[in-house]
Tab-separated table of C-alpha atoms and ligand atoms in Angstrom:
chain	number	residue	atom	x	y	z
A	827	UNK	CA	96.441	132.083	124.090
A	828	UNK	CA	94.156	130.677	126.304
A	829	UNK	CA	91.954	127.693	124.344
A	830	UNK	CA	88.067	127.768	125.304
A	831	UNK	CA	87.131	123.890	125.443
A	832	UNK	CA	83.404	123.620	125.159
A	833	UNK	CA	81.837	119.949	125.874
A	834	UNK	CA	78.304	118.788	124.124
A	835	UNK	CA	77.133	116.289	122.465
A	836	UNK	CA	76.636	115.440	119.084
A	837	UNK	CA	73.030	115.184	118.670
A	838	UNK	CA	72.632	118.566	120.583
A	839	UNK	CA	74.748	121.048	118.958
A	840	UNK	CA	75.732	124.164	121.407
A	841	UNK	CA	73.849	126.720	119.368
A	842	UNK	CA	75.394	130.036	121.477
A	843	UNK	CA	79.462	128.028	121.180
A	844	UNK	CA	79.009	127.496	117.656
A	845	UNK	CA	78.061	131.121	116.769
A	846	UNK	CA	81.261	132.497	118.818
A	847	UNK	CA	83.273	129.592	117.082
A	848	UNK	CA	81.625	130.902	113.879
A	849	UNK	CA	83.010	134.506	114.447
A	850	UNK	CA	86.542	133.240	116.110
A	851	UNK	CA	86.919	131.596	112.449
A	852	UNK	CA	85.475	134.963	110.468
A	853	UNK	CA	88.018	137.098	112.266
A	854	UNK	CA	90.646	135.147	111.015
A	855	UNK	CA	91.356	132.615	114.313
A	856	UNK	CA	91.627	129.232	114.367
A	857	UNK	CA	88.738	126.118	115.876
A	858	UNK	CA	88.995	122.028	116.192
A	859	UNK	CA	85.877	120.597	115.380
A	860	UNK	CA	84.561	117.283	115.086
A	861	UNK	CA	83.841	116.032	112.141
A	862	UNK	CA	82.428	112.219	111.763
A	863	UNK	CA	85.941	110.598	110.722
A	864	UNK	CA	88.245	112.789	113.068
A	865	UNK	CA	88.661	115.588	114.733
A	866	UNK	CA	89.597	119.269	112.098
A	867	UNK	CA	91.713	122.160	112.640
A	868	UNK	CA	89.872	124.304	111.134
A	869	UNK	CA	89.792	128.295	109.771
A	870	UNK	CA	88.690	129.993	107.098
A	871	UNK	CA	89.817	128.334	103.949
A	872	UNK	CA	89.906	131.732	101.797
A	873	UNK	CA	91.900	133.681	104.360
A	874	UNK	CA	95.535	132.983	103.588
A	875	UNK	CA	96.341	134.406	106.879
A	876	UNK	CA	94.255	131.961	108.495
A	877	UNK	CA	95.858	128.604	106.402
A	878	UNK	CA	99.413	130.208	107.319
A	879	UNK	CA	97.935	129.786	111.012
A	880	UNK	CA	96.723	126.667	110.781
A	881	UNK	CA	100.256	124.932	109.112
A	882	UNK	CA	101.708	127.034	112.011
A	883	UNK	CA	99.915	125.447	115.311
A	884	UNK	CA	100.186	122.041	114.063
A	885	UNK	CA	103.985	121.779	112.762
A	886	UNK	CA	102.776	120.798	109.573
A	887	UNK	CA	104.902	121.228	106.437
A	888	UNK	CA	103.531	124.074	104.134
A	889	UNK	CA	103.719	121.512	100.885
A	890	UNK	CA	100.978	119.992	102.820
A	891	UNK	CA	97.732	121.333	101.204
A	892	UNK	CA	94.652	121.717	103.265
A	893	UNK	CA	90.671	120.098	102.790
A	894	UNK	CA	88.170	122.657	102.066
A	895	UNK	CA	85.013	121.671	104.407
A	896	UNK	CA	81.624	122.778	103.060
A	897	UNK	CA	77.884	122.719	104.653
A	898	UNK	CA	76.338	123.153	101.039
A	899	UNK	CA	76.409	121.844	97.507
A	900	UNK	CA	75.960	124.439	95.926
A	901	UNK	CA	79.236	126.328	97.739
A	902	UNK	CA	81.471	123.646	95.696
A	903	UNK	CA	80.564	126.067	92.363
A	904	UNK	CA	82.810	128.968	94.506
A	905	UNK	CA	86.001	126.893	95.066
A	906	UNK	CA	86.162	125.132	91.470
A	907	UNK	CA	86.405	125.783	87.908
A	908	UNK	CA	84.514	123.350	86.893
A	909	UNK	CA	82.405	119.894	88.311
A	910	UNK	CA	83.174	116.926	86.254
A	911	UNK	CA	79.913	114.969	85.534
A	912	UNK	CA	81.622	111.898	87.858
A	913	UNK	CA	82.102	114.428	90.920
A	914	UNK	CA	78.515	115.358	90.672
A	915	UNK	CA	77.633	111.670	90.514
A	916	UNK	CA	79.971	110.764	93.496
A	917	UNK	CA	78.428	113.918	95.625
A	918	UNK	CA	75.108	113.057	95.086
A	919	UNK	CA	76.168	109.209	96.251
A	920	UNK	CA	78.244	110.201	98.998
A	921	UNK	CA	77.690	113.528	100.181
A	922	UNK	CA	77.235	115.010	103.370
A	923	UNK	CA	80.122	111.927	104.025
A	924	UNK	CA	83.508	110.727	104.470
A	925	UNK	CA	84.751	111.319	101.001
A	926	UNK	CA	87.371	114.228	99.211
A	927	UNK	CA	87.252	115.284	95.727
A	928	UNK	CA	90.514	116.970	94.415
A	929	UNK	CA	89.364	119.748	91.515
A	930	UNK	CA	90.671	122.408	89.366
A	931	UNK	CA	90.718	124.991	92.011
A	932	UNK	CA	89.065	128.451	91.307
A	933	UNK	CA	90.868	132.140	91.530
A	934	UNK	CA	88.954	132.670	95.185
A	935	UNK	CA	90.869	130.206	96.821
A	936	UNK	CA	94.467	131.201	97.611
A	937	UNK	CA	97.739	129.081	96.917
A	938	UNK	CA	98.263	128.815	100.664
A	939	UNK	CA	95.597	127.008	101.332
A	940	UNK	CA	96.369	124.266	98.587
A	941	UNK	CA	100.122	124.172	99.514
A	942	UNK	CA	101.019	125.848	95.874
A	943	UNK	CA	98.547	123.865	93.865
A	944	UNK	CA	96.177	124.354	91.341
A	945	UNK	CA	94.128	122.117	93.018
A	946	UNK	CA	91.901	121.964	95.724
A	947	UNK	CA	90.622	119.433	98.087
A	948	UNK	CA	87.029	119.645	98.960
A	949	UNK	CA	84.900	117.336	101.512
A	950	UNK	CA	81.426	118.157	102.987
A	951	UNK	CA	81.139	116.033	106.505
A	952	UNK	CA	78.427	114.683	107.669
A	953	UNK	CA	78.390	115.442	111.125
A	954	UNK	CA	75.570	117.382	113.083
A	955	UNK	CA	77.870	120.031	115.185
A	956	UNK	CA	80.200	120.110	112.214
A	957	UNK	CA	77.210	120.901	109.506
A	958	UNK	CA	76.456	124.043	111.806
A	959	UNK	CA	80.136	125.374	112.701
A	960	UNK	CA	80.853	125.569	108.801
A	961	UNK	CA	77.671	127.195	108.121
A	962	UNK	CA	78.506	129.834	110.972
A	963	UNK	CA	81.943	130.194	109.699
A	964	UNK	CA	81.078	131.533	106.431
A	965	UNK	CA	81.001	128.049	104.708
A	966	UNK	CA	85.082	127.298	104.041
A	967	UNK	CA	86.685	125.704	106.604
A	968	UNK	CA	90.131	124.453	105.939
A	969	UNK	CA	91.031	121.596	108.095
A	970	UNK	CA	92.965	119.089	108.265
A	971	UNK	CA	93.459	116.749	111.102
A	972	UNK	CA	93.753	118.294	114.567
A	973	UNK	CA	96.923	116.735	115.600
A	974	UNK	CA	100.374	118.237	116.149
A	975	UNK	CA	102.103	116.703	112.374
A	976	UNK	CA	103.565	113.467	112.934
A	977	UNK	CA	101.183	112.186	115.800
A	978	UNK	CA	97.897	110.020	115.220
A	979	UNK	CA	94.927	111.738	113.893
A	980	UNK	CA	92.622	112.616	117.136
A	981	UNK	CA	89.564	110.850	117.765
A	982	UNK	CA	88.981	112.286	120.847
A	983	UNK	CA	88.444	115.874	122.394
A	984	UNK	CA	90.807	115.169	124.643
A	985	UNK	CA	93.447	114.096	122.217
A	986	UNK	CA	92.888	117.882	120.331
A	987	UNK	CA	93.532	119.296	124.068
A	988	UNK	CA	96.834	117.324	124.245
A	989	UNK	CA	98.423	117.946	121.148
A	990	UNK	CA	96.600	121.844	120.474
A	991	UNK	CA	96.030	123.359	123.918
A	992	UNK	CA	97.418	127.145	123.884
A	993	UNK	CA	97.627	127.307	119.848
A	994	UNK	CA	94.122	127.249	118.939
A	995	UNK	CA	91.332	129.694	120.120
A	996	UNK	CA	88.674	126.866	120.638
A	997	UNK	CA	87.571	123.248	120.714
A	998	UNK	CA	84.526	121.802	120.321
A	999	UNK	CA	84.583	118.425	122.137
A	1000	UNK	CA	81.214	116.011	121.268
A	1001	UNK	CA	83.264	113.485	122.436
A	1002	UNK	CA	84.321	109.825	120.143
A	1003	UNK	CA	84.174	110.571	116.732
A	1004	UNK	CA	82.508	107.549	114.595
A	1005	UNK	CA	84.860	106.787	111.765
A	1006	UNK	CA	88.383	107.137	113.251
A	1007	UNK	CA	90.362	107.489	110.433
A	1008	UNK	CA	90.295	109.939	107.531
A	1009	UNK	CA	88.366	110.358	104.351
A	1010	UNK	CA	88.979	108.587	101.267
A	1011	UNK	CA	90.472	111.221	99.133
A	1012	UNK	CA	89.542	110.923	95.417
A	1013	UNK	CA	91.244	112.999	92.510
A	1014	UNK	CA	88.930	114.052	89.621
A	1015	UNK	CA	91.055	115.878	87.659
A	1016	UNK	CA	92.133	112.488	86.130
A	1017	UNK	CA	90.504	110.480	83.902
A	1018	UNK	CA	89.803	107.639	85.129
A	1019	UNK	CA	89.654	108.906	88.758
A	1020	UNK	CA	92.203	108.016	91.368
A	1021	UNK	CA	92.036	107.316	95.032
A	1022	UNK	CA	95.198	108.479	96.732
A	1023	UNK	CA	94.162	107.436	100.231
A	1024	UNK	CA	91.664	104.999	101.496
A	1025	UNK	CA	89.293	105.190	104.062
A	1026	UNK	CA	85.436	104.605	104.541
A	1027	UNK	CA	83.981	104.892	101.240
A	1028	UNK	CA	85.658	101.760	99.895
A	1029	UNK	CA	87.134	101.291	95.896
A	1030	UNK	CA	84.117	98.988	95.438
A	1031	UNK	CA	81.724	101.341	96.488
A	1032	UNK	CA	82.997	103.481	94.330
A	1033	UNK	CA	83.713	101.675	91.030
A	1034	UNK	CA	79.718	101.042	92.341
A	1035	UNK	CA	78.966	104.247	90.825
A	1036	UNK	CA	81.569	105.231	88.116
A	1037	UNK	CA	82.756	102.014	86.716
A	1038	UNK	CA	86.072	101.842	86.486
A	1039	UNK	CA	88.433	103.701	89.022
A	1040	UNK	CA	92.490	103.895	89.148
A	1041	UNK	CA	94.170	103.277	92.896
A	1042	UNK	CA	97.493	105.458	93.438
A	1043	UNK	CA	99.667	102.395	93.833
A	1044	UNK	CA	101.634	103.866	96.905
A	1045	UNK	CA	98.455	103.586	99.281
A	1046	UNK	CA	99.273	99.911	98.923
A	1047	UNK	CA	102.730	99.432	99.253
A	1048	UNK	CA	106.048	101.419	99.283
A	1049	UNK	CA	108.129	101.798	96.570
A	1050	UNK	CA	111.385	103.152	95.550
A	1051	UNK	CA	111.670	106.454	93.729
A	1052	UNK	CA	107.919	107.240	93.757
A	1053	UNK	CA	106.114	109.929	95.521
A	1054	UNK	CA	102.624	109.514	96.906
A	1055	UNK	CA	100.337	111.926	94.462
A	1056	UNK	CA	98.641	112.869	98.386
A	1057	UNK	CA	101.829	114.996	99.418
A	1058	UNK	CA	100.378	114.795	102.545
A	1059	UNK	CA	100.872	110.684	101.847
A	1060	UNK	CA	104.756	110.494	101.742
A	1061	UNK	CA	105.227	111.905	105.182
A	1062	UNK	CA	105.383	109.330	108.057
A	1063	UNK	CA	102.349	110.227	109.789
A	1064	UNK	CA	100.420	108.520	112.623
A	1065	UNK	CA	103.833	107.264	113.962
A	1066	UNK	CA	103.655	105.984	118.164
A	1067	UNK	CA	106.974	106.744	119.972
A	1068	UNK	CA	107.666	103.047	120.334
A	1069	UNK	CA	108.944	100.872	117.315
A	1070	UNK	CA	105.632	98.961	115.770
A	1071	UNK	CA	106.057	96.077	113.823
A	1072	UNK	CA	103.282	94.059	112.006
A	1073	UNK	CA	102.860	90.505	112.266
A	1074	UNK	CA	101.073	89.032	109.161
A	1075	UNK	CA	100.065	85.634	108.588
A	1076	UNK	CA	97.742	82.678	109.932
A	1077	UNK	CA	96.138	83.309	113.397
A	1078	UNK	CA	97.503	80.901	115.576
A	1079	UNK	CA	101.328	82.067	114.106
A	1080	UNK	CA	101.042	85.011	114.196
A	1081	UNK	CA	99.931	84.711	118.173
A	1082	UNK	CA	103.177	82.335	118.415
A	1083	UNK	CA	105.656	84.474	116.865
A	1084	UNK	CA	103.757	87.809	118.474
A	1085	UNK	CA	104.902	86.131	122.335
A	1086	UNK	CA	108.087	85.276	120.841
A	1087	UNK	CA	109.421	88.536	120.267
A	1088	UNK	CA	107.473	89.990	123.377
A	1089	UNK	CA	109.906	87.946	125.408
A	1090	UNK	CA	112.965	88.625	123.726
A	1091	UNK	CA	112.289	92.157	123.999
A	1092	UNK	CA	111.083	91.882	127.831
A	1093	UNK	CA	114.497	90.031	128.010
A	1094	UNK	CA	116.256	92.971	126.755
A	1095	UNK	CA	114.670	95.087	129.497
A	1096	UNK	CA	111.890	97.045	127.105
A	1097	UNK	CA	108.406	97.857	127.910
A	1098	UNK	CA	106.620	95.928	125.626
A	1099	UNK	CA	102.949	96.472	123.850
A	1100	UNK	CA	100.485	94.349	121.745
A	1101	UNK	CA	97.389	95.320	119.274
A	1102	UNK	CA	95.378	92.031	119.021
A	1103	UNK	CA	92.015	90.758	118.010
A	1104	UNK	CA	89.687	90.387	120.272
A	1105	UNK	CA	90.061	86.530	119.831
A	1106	UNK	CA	93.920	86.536	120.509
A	1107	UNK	CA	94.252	89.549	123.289
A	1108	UNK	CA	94.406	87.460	126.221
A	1109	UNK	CA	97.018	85.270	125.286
A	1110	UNK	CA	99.815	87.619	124.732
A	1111	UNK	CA	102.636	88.220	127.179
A	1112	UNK	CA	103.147	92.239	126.724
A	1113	UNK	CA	103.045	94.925	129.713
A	1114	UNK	CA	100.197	97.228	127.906
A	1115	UNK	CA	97.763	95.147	125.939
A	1116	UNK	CA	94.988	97.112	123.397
A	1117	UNK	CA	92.040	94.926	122.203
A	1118	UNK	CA	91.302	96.384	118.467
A	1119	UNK	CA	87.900	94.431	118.352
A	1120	UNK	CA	86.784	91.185	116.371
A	1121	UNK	CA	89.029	90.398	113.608
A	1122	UNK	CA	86.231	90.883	110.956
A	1123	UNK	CA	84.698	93.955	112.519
A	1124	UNK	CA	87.294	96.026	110.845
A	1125	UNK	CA	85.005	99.392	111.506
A	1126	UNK	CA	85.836	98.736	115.363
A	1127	UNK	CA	89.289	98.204	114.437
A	1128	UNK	CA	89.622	101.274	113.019
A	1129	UNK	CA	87.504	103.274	115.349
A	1130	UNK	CA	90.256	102.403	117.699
A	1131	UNK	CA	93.630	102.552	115.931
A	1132	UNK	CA	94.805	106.583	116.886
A	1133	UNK	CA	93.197	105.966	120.493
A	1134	UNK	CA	95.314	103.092	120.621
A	1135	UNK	CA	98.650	104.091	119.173
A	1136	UNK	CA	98.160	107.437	121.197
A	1137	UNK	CA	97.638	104.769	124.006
A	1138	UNK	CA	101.198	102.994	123.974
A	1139	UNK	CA	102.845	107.109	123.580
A	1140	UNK	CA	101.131	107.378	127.593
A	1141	UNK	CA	102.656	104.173	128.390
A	1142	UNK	CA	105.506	105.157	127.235
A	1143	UNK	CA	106.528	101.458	125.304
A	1144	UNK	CA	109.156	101.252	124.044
A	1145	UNK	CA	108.446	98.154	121.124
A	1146	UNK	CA	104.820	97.485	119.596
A	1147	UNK	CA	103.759	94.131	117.571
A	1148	UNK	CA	100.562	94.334	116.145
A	1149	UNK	CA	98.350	91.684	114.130
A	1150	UNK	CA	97.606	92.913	110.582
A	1151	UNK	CA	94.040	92.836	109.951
A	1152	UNK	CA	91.333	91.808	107.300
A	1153	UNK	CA	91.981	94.144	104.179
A	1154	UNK	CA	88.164	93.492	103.347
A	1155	UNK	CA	86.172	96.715	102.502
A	1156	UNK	CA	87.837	99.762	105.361
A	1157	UNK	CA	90.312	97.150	106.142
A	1158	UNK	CA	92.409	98.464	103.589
A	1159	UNK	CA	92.099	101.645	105.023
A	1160	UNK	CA	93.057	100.280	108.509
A	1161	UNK	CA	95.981	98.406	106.710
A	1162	UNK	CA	96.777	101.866	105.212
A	1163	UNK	CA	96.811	103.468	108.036
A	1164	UNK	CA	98.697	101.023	110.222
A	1165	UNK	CA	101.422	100.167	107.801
A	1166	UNK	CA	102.291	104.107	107.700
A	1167	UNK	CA	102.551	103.858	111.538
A	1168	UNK	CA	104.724	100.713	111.142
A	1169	UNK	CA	107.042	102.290	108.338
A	1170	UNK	CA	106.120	99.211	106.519
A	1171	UNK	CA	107.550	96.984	109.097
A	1172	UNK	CA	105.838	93.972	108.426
A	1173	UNK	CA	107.211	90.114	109.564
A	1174	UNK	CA	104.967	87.561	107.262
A	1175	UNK	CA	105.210	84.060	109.846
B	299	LIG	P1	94.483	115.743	106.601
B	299	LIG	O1	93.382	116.733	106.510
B	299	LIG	O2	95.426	116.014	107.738
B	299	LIG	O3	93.963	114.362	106.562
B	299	LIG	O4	95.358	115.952	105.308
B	299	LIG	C1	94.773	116.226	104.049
B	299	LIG	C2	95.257	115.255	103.019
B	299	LIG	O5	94.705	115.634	101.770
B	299	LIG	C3	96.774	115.252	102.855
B	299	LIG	O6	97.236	113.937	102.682
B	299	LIG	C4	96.941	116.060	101.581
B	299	LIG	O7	98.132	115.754	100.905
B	299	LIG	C5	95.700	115.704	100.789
B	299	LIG	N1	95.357	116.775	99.832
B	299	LIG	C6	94.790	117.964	100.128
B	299	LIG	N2	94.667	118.727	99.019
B	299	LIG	C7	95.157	117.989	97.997
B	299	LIG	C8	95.336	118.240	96.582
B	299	LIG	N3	94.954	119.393	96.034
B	299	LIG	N4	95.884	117.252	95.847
B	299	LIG	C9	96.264	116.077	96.398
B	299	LIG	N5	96.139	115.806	97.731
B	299	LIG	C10	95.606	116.740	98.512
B	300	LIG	MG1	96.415	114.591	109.091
């Protein structure tokens, strides 16, 4: 199949591409879109056919359940069997926005879609070319992140072209995305709620507006014998071809112990690559060196993590020390993020 990739940008929607993306997704096909924290696979999220498609062109394990994107409140009523008083609170704080709400799912929206759960995942994005695409597609979109499974989350057109080029009938390309990583997923089938995975809208900004809020433990650190409550959580995602290993502890030891190992692996002959603070970057001694921003800007840091880790893949390095970063507010998302890449590799100097 030949993928159309159509270029605009984000303030100035392609009217005319959006409609034939709109009816690609109707007749059952498959579209990457952006949305504002990464690029979606999407199709239409009450077409089994079309979620059987979508596991199919990115790898992805069919245990995996699917997001439900929608343009409109009022659509949620269609997908659920009922809105917890909380989820209406959260939507009207957060919504159009980079947060999922897990529900009861309703009989319209089939098990393939929610990878054999009674649950579903919903988000409605806040992202101009997005908002329009799901409106022209009927108002479902299944998505999730428009990456073959295993590589990091796309923050680019481009990216989407490299990993989905032949499997997909179109991509809409309004270039960087503004987030970078995904959104904070939030079950509300629980009482209290529970995050199961981090991202923009923070636990304090949440706990802002319910109170008190639970945090599924395995978002923070690994541990034996229990599964992420995400399945989508306990796979090793985001992962660079080279080995990454996190380097946690004061500044100037970490930037010690970082050119320590870069020259025992350069000894051993490997391409070496570093991920440091803006502060630090110059000082390092690797072959391929990525600047992730101020060390307390941590929404730079994570505008540029899947850029970055995509990055070292084209380099083709073979080892990867990164700093670990401030865990304040999306930090912890970032830390989230880049531990999963790391498979918890983490050297505290
Ligand atoms: P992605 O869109 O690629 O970021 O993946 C979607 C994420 O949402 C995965 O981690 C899924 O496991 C998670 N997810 C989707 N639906 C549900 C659900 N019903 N219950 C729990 N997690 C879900
Ligand atoms: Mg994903």
């Amino acid at each position: 199949m030949e993928t159309k990739w159509i270029k605009m940008l984000e303030e100035e929607p392609d009217l005319e591409a959006i409609k034939e993306a709109g009816r690609i997704i109707k007749n059952g096909g498959l579209v990457a879109f952006p949305t504002e924290t990464v690029y979606g696979l999407g199709g239409d999220g009450l077409n089994k056919e079309a979620s059987r498609k979508i596991y199919a062109a990115k790898g992805r394990p069919s245990d995996n359940p699917l997001i439900i994107h929608i343009a409109d409140l009022a659509d949620l009523e269609k997908l659920v069997k009922e809105i917890p008083p909380k989820a209406k609170k959260l939507a009207d704080a957060f919504w159009p926005g980079p947060l999922t709400m897990i529900f009861e799912k309703s009989e319209q929206v089939p098990f393939e879609t929610t990878g054999g759960l009674a649950t579903v995942a919903v988000r409605y994005p806040n992202h101009p070319v997005a908002l329009v695409f799901i409106k022209e597609s009927g108002g479902f979109v299944a998505a999730p992140s428009a990456n073959t499974s295993g590589r990091p989350s796309p923050t680019l057109g481009t990216h989407v072209y490299e990993d989905l080029k032949g499997r997909i009938e179109m991509l809409l390309d309004s270039g960087e995305v503004g987030i970078g990583i995904e959104s904070t997923i939030v079950d509300m089938t629980v009482e209290p709620p529970m995050i199961l995975r981090p991202g923009f809208i923070t636990e304090e900004m949440l706990k802002e507006v319910l109170g008190h809020i639970d945090v599924d433990k395995t978002t923070k650190e690994r541990l034996e014998g229990v599964a992420p409550k995400a399945p989508g959580m306990k796979y090793r995602h985001y992962a660079p071809k080279g080995e990454l290993t996190i380097i946690s502890g004061k500044s100037e030891h970490v930037r010690e112990a970082i050119n320590k190992l870069l020259i025992e692996a350069k000894e051993k002959g490997l391409r070496t690559g570093v991920i440091g603070t803006e502060e630090n970057i110059e000082a390092y001694e690797a072959h391929v060196k990525m600047n992730a921003g101020k060390k307390q800007d941590e929404l730079t840091v994570a505008r540029r993590l899947y850029s970055m880790l995509r990055e070292f893949d084209e380099e083709k390095v073979d080892v990867i020390y990164s700093e670990a970063f401030s865990e304040n507010g999306m930090g912890q998302a970032v830390m989230n993020r880049l531990l999963k890449a790391a498979g918890h590799k983490v050297i505290q100097v």
